[in-house]
Amino acid sequence: MTKGFFNMPIRAAVSSVLLLSCTCGLSAQSISLEKQTLANPDNEPAPVFPVPSQRQILWNETEFYAFFHYGMNTYTDLEWGNGDEDESLFQPTEVPDPRQWLEAVKAAGMKGGIAVVKHHDGFCLWPTATTTHNITKAGNEPGRATNIPRDFAAAARDLGLKYGFYVSPWDRNSAYYGDGTNRYVNDVFLKQCQELAEYGSDQFEMWFDGANGGSGYYGGANEPRVVDHDTYYNIPNLRDKIHGIAPDCVMWGVGDEARWIGNEAGWAGETCWSYGSGTSGDENAWKWKAGESDAKATLSGWFWHRDDDMRSLDQLWKFYLETVGRNATLILNIPPNRTGKLPETYVTRLREFGERLNQRLGTDLAPAARISASATRKAGLNRNYEASNMTDGDKDSYWATDDGDKDASIILEWDDPVNLHYIALQEYIRKGQRVKDFTVETSENGIDWTPRATNVQTTTVGYKRIIPLNGSTEEYGPGYNVKAVRITINDAKDSPLIHTVSAY
Ligand code: FUL
């Protein structure tokens, strides 16, 4: 069957128009316009730099994951071992059970976890070839049968969770650490990271703590050793080697692909850029480095201690809203005890947290609303930028305005009033973080509007922003019965690109 001009595919039709325009002698200007259209047939907005890499985007999508501090310190009751602990002190009463850890955090709504496999004391929780200071010399059979990276990776895959490992760059056991040669970096640290990467090419993050150098055992030298943490670890080489094995593994902290949020207290700045440093980042920084907040679900240590206890649900909820809700990820620590399991009371609190998460943020009411925007970017051949893209459940479709159009409102309207507590926004960060200022209002009748969360800095959005309509990350309150919500973007680096709006 032959196809005429009017029923040929659009792409072919545009090419024909171009051909016709050339042959029919149209002006140079109209030809160049046609060329522009062909160069960007989907009318996609240009990126606003910096932009994240694919692995950084995947990492951001993990949002909320666990940290498990377990190791020699669990048995010596320390937070920082000196590195001279006898291996025989490691004596779990049962073979540690990472599956139990991960099942518990999955029930809390977490999407993955990072296991500490070597802390600053240098004791390795796998049979490494790099040092004898490892589980093969543990004091009992369950200790010698321990292999955290192997069992953690297997359980995570089985449970559909993301996983990764914390391997401390600072090693207070190694004689070579900071000895003036490269031996520790090349023969110990790099090799350990490579061994760990081999436990799974699908791992999502390797965690490198910033604590560097100081006093320690160092093979018996018992002296302070100081290194320049910016240069000592040969990070570019480490990154390349690990990415060669585990391409989606974000090298956190010292690795420079994601940043520490600047505190261990479970909060990010209300203004939070995915570049720069600290709680708020820096609007003008040049390199993508989104924030991760490491916080303890328990009251005292990172490691298990007999008298420690879990934080309250309200405290954990506040952490969640002030990190995941502020364009950071949350890595929440829950320490296994001497049996190599999470204590039952911790498991219970985690389950309760999952129930709360589900109850408060589990049902998005936005897809049931009519959604419209005051301005919408002209559609391209295969892509449109309609407001409905924000509630279609597809993170790759997004709403946008025309280039340079930095202020616009989005309105959600329901036929019958809905009870709302939170509004969440997500930018299409693949093309950069853009929004700089926005406001949220609600309306009971669709005509009169009341500003909400006016005490909150509604500045940045980024990967995800959750705005409590009552302005509180502590009080849940009765919510607001509304027929409409209006989100007005007042300023952005360029055309705002939003892929999802949610209402809870
Ligand atoms: C810190 C370490 O020194 C702590 O022991 C813990 O591992 C925490 C997550 O990072 O900097």
Short mmCIF file of C-alpha atoms and ligand atoms in Angstrom, two decimals, residues 67 69 79-80 119-120 166 207 209-211 264 294 302-303, ligand 1:
data_model
loop_
_atom_site.label_atom_id
_atom_site.label_comp_id
_atom_site.label_asym_id
_atom_site.label_seq_id
_atom_site.Cartn_x
_atom_site.Cartn_y
_atom_site.Cartn_z
CA PHE A 67 22.35 1.61 57.46
CA HIS A 69 26.47 -0.78 61.79
CA GLU A 79 31.91 3.09 68.64
CA TRP A 80 35.46 3.40 67.28
CA HIS A 119 34.69 0.17 60.18
CA HIS A 120 37.65 2.31 61.26
CA TYR A 166 30.32 0.87 53.93
CA TRP A 207 29.88 4.48 51.52
CA ASP A 209 33.30 7.90 55.64
CA GLY A 210 35.06 11.20 56.01
CA ALA A 211 36.80 10.35 59.32
CA GLU A 264 23.87 13.38 61.59
CA ASP A 294 22.79 9.68 57.72
CA TRP A 302 25.79 3.73 65.51
CA PHE A 303 26.62 0.27 66.87
C1 FUL B 1 31.02 8.62 61.11
C2 FUL B 1 31.85 7.49 61.69
O1 FUL B 1 33.00 7.97 62.34
C3 FUL B 1 30.88 6.82 62.62
O2 FUL B 1 31.49 5.84 63.39
C4 FUL B 1 29.76 6.25 61.77
O3 FUL B 1 30.24 5.20 60.97
C5 FUL B 1 29.11 7.34 60.94
C6 FUL B 1 28.07 6.87 59.99
O4 FUL B 1 30.08 8.04 60.22
O5 FUL B 1 31.73 9.60 60.53
#
